mmCIF file of C-alpha atoms in Angstrom:
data_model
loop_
_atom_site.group_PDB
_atom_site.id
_atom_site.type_symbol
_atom_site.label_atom_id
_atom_site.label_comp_id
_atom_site.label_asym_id
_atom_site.label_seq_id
_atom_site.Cartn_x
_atom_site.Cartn_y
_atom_site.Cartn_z
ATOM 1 C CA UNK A 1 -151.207 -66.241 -11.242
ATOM 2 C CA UNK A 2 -149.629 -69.314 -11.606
ATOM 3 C CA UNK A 3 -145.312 -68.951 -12.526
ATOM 4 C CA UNK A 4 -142.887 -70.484 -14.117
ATOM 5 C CA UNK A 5 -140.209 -71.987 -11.606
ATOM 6 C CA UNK A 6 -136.758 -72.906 -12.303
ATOM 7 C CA UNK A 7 -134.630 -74.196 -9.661
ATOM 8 C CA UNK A 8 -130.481 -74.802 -10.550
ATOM 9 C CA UNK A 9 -128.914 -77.432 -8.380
ATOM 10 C CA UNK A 10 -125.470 -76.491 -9.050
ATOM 11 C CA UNK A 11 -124.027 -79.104 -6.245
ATOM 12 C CA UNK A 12 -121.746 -82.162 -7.716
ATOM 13 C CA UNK A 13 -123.237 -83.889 -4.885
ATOM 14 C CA UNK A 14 -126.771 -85.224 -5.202
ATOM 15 C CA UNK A 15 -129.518 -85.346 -2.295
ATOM 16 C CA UNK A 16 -127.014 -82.451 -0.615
ATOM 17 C CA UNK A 17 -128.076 -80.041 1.947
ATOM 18 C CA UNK A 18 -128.522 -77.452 -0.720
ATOM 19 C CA UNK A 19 -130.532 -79.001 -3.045
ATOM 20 C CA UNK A 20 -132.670 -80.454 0.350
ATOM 21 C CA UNK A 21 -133.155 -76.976 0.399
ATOM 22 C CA UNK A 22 -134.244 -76.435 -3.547
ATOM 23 C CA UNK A 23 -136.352 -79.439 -2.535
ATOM 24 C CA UNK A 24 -138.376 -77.869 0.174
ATOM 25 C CA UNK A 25 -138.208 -73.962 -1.795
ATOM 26 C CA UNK A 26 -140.009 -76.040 -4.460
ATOM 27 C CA UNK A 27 -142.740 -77.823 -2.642
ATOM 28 C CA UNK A 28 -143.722 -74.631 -1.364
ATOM 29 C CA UNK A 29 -144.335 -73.356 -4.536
ATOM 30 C CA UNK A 30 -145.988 -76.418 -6.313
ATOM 31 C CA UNK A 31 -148.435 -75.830 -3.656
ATOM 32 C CA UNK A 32 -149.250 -72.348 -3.749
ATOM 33 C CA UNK A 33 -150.242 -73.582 -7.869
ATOM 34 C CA UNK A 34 -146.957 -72.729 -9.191
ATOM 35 C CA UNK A 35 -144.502 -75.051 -11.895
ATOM 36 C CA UNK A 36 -141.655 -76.225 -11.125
ATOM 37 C CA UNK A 37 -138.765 -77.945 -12.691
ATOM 38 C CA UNK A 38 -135.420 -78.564 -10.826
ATOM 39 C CA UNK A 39 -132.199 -78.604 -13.101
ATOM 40 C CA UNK A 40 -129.385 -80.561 -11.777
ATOM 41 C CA UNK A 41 -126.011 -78.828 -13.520
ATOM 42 C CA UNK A 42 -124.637 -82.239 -12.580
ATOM 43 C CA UNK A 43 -126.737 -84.247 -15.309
ATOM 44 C CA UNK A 44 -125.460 -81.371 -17.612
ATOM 45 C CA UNK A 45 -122.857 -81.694 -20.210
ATOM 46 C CA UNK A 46 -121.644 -78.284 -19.668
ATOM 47 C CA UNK A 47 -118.263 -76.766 -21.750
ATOM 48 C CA UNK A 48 -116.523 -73.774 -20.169
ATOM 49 C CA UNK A 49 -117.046 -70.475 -21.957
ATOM 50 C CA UNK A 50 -113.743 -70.290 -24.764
ATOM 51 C CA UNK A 51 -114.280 -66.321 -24.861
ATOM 52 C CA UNK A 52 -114.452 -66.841 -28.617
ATOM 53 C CA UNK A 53 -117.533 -64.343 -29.165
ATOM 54 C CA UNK A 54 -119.172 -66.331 -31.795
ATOM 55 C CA UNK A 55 -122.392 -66.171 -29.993
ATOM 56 C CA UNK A 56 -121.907 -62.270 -29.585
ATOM 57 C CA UNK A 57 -121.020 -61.830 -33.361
ATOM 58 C CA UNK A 58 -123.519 -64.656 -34.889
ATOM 59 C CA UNK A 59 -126.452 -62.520 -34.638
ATOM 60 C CA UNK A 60 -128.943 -65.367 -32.490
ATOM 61 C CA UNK A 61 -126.650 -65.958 -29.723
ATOM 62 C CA UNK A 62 -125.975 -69.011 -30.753
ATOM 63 C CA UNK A 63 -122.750 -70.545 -28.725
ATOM 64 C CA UNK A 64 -120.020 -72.778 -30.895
ATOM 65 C CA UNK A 65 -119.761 -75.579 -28.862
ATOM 66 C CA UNK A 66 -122.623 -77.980 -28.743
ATOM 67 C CA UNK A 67 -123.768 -79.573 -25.282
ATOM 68 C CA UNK A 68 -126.505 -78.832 -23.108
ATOM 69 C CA UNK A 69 -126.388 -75.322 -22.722
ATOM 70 C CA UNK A 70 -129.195 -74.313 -25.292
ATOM 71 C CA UNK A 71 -131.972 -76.296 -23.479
ATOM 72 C CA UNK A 72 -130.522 -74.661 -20.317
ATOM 73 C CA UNK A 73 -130.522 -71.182 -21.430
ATOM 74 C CA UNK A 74 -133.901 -71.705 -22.641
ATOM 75 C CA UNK A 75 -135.797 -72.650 -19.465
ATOM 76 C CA UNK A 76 -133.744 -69.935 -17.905
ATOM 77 C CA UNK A 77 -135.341 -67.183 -20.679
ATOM 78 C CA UNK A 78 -138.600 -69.125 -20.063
ATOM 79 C CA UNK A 79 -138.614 -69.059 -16.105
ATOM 80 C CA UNK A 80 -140.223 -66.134 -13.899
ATOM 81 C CA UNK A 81 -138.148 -67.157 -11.135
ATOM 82 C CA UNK A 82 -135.317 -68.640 -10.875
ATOM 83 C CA UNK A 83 -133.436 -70.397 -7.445
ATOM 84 C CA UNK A 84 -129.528 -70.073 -8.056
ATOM 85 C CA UNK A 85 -128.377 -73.134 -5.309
ATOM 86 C CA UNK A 86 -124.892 -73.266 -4.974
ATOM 87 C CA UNK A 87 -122.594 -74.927 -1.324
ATOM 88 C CA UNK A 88 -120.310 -72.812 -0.741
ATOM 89 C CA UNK A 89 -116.615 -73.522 -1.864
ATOM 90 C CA UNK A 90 -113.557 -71.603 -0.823
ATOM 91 C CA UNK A 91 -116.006 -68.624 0.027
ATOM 92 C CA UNK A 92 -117.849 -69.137 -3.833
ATOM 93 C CA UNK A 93 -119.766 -70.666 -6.113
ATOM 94 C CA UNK A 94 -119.430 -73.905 -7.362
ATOM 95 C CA UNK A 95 -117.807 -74.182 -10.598
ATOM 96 C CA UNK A 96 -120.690 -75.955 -12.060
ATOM 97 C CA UNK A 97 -122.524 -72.662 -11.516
ATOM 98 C CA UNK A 98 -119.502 -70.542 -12.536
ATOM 99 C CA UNK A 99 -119.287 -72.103 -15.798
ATOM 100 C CA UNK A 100 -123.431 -71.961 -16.124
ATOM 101 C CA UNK A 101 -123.288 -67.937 -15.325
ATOM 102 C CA UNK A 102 -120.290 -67.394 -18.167
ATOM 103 C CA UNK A 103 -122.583 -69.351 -20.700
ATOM 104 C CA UNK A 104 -125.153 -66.833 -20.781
ATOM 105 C CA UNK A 105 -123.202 -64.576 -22.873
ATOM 106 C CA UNK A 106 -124.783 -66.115 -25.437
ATOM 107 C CA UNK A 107 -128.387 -64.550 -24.560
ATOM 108 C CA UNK A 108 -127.016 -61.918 -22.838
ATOM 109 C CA UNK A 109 -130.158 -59.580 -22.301
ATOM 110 C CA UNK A 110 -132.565 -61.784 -22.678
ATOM 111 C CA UNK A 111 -132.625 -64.087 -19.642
ATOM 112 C CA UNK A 112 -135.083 -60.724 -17.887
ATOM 113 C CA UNK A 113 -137.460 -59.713 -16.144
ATOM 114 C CA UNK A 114 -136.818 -62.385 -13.131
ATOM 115 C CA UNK A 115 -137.448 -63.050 -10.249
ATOM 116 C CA UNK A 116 -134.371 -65.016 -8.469
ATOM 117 C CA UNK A 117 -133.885 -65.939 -4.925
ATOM 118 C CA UNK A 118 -130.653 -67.368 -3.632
ATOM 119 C CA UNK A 119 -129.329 -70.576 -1.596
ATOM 120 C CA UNK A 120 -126.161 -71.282 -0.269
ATOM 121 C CA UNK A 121 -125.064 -73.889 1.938
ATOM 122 C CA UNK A 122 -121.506 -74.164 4.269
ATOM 123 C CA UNK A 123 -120.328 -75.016 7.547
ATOM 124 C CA UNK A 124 -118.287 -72.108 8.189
ATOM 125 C CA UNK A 125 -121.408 -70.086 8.909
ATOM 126 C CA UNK A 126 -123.530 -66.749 7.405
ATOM 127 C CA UNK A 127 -120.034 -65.188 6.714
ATOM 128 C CA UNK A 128 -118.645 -67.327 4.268
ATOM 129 C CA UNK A 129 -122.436 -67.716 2.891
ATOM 130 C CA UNK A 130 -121.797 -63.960 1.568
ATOM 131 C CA UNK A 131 -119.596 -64.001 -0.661
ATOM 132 C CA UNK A 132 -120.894 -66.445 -2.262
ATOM 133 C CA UNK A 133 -124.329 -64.382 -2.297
ATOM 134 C CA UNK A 134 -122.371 -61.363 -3.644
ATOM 135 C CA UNK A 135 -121.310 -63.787 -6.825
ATOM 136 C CA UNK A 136 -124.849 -64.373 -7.442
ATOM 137 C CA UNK A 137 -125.757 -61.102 -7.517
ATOM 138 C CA UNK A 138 -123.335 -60.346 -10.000
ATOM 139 C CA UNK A 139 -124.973 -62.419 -12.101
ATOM 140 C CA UNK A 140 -128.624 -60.759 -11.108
ATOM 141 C CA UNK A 141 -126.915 -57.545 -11.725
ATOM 142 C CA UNK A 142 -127.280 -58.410 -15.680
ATOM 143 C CA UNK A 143 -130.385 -59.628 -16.016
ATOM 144 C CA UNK A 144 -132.586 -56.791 -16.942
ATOM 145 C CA UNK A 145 -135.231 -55.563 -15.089
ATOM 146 C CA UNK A 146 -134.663 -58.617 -12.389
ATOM 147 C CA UNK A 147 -134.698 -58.789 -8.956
ATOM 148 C CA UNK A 148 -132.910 -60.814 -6.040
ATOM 149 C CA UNK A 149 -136.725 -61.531 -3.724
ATOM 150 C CA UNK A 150 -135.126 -63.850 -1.221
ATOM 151 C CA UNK A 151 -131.797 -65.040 0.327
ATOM 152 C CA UNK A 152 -131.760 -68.370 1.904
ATOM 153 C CA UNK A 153 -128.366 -69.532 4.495
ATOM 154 C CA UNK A 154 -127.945 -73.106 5.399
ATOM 155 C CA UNK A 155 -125.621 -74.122 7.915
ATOM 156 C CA UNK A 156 -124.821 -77.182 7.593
ATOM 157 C CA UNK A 157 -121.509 -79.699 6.972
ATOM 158 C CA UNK A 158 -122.326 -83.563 6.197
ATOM 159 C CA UNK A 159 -125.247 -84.490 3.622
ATOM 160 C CA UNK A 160 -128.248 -84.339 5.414
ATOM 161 C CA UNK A 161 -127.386 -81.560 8.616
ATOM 162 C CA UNK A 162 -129.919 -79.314 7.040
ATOM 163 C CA UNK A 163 -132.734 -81.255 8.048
ATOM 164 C CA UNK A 164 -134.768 -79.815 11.169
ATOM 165 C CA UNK A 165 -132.494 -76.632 10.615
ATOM 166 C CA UNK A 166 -134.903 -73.071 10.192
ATOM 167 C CA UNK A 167 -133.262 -72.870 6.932
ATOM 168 C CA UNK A 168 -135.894 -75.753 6.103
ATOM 169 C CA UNK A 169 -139.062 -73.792 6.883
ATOM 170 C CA UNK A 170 -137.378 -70.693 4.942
ATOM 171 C CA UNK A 171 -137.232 -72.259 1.778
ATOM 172 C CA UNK A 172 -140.647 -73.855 1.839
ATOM 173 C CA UNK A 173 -142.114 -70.066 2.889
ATOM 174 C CA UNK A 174 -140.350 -68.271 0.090
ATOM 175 C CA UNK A 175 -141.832 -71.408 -2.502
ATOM 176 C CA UNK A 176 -144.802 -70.874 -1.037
ATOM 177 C CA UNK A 177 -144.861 -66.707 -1.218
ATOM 178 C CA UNK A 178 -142.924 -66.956 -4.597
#
């Protein structure tokens, strides 16, 4: 059965060893039949979350400040699985990602039944990879009836060190097995 992919670069930094690694994750499931899209928070015009509860209160979880966010919170409600991508900064997310995450209050429930794997990139190695796991997870955590499948660590510094690295072949398996 053919799914819905979503994959969220959340990198400032495009053709990064992280989204190299969305890249492969994503050929591997465009050939096992699936569709993709990749979503580059980068391209996004995305407003931090004022805490105002207007989408809480307004009955359609609609937010008060207008930028890109609806479109994005609508492929994410779409999506059976979705790739959170994220190098690894100060032993966390990006803050592209951050702000993403705090932006679904506004369909809070109804981003569900997912499937989501994980991707993290840093040169400091697995342990400062797991934190930043542990912060998407969080996020998993409230997403009804979802579930984390697949976890992917990429060592690697300089754009481009992920190439050749078994991180490579891990992402194209888990596309592929999606």
């Amino acid at each position: 059965m053919s799914k819905k992919v979503l994959a969220i670069v959340s990198s400032p930094r495009a053709g990064g060893n992280s989204e190299m690694l969305v890249n492969r994750f994503l050929k591997g499931a465009e050939e096992a039949g699936h569709e993709t899209e990749k979503l580059c928070l980068r391209d996004k015009n995305i407003h931090p979350c004022m805490a105002c509860e207007t989408c809480v209160n307004n009955g359609g979880g609609i937010c008060a400040q207008d930028d890109d966010m609806d479109e994005i919170l609508q492929k994410l409600i779409a999506a059976d699985v979705l790739v959170l991508s994220s190098p690894v900064y100060f032993y966390s997310i990006s803050a592209q990602l951050k702000m993403m995450i705090d932006r679904t209050m506004a369909v809070a429930g109804r981003i569900k039944n997912k499937e989501v794997y994980f991707i993290a990139t840093a040169s400091a190695g697995e342990h400062a990879m797991e934190t930043t796991m542990n912060d998407m997870e969080g996020f998993v955590r409230n997403l009804p009836d979802s579930e984390v499948k697949g976890k992917i660590y990429g060592s690697a510094h300089s754009v481009g060190d992920i190439a050749g690295e078994p991180a490579m072949d891990e992402a194209y398996t888990y596309g592929l097995n999606c």
